[in-house]
Short mmCIF file of C-alpha atoms in Angstrom, two decimals:
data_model
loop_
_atom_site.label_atom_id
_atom_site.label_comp_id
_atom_site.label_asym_id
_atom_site.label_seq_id
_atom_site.Cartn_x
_atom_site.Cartn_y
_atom_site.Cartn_z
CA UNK U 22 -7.97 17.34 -2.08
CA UNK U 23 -8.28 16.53 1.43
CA UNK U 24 -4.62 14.74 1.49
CA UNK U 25 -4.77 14.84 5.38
CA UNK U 26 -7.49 11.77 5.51
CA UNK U 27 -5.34 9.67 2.58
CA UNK U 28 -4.07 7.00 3.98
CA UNK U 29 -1.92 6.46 1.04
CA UNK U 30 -1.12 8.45 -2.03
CA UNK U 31 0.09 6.10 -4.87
CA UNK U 32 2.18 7.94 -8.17
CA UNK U 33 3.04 5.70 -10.81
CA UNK U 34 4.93 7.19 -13.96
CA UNK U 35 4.18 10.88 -13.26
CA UNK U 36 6.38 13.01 -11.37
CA UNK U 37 8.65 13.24 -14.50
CA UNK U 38 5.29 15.14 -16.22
CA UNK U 39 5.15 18.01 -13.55
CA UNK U 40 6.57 20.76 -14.76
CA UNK U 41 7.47 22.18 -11.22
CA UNK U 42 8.06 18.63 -8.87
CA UNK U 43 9.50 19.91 -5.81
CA UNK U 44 6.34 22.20 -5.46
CA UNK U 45 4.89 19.44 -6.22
CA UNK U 46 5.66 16.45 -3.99
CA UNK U 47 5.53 19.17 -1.11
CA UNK U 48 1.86 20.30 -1.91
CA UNK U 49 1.76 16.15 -1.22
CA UNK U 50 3.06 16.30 2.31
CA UNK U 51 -0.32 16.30 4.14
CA UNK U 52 -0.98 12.52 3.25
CA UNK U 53 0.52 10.15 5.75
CA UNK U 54 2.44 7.75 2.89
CA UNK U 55 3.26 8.35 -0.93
CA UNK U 56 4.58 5.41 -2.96
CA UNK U 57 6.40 6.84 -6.10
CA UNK U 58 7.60 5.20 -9.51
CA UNK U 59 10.34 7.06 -10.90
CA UNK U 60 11.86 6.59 -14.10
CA UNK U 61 15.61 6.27 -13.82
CA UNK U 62 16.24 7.14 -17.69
CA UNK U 63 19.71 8.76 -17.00
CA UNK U 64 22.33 6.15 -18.55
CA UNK U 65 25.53 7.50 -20.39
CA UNK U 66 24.59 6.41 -23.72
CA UNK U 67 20.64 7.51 -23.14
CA UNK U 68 22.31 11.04 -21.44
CA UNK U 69 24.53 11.59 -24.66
CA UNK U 70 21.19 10.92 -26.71
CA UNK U 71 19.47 13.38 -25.21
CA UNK U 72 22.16 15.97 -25.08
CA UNK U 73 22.52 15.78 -28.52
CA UNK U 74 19.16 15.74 -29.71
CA UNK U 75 19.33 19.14 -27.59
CA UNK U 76 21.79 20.39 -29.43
CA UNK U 77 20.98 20.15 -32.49
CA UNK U 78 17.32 21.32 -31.63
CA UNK U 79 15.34 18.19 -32.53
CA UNK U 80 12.77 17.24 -29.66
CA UNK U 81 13.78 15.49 -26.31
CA UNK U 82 10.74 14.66 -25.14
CA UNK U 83 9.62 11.75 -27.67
CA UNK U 84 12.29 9.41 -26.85
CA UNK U 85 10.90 9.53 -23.13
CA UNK U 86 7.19 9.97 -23.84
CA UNK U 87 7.04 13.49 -22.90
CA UNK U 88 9.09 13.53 -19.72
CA UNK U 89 10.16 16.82 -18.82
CA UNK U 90 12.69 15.81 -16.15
CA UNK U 91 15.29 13.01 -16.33
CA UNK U 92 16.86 11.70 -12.88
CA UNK U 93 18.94 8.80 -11.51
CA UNK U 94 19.29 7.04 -8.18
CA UNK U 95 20.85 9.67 -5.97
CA UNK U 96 19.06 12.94 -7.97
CA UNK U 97 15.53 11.13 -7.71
CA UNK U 98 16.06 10.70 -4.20
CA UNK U 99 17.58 14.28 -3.64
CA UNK U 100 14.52 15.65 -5.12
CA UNK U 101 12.27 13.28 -2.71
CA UNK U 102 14.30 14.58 0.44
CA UNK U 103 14.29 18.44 -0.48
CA UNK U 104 10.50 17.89 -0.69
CA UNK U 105 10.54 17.05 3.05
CA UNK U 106 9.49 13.97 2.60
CA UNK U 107 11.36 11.05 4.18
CA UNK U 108 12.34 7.41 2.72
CA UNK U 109 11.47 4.39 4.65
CA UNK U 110 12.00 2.00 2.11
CA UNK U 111 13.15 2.13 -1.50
CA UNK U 112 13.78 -0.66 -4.37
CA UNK U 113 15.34 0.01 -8.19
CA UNK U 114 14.45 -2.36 -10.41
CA UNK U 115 14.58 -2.26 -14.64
CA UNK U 116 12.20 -0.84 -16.11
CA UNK U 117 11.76 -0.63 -19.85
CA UNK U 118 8.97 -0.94 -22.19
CA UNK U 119 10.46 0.28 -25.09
CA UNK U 120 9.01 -1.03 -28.75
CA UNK U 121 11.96 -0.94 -31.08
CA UNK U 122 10.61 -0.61 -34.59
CA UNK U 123 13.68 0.82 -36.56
CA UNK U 124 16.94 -1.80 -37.33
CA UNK U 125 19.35 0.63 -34.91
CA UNK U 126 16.71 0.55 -32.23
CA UNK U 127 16.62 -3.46 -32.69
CA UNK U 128 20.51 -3.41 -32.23
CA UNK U 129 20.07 -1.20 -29.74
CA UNK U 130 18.05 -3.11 -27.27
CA UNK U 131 19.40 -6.35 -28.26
CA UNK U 132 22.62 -4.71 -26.84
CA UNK U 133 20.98 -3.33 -24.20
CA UNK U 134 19.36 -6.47 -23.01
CA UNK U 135 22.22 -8.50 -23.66
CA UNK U 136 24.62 -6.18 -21.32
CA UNK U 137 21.81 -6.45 -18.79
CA UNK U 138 21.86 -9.99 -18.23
CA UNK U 139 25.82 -10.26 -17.41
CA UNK U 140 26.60 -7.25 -16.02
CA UNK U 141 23.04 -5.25 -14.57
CA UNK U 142 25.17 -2.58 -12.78
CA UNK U 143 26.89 -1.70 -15.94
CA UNK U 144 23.62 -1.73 -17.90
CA UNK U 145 22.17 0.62 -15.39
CA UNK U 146 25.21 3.15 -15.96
CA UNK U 147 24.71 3.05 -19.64
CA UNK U 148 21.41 2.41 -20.63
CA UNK U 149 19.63 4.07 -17.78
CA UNK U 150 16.09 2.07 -17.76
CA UNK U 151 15.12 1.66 -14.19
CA UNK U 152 12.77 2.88 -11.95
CA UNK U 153 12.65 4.03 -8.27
CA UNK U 154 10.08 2.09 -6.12
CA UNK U 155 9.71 4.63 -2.62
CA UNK U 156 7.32 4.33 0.20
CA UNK U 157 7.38 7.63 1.78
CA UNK U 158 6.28 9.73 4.47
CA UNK U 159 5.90 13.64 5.29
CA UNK U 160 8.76 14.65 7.62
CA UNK U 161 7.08 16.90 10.44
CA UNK U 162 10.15 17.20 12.29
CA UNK U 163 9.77 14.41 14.08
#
């Protein structure tokens, strides 16, 4: 692609699919703006989840649609910055479509949603759920 003559560069829901994303948000740095959604799925309860389903070898990667990287604020935007790309603005906001079918995953986001409406900084800590909204441009050393 000819990212040079992009004006903007939009990535929705993807980043998390890349097996190699540093490579990849720099191989973006020709374009003058990227806006990024990031999944913030890293909660306590959703980390000890996944940890466990890792160690006792069942798959990771259906409970998050087959996301092979799981961040938070301050990792998503580490991985942003050592990209060489620079923040101008940034917004986190929830971000959950989940479909509970199964009675624990009922309970589950009944407590989930629940916790979010009184306390939203404590649901972020334990549920995870959000996303990272992040206009962007390619730091030139300027």
């Amino acid at each position: 692609l000819a990212l040079e003559r992009c004006d903007l560069v939009l990535l929705a829901d993807l980043v998390e699919h890349v097996p190699h994303p540093k490579q990849f948000l720099e191989g973006l740095r020709p374009a003058k703006q990227i806006v990024m959604l990031v999944p913030l799925e890293s909660g306590w309860i959703a980390d000890a989840i996944h940890y466990y389903r890792r160690l006792v070898g069942k798959p990771t990667t259906h409970e998050t649609c087959g996301h092979l990287h799981r961040w938070n604020r301050g990792t998503a935007l580490r991985l942003i910055r050592s990209a060489g790309l620079h923040v101008l603005a940034l917004d986190v906001r929830k971000w959950k479509w989940t479909q509970y079918t199964t009675w624990r995953g009922r309970l589950y986001g009944g407590l989930s949603n629940a916790l979010y409406r009184a306390w939203p900084w404590l649901h972020q800590r334990l549920f995870g759920g959000y996303a990272l909204l992040a206009l962007c441009w390619a730091n030139r050393g300027s």
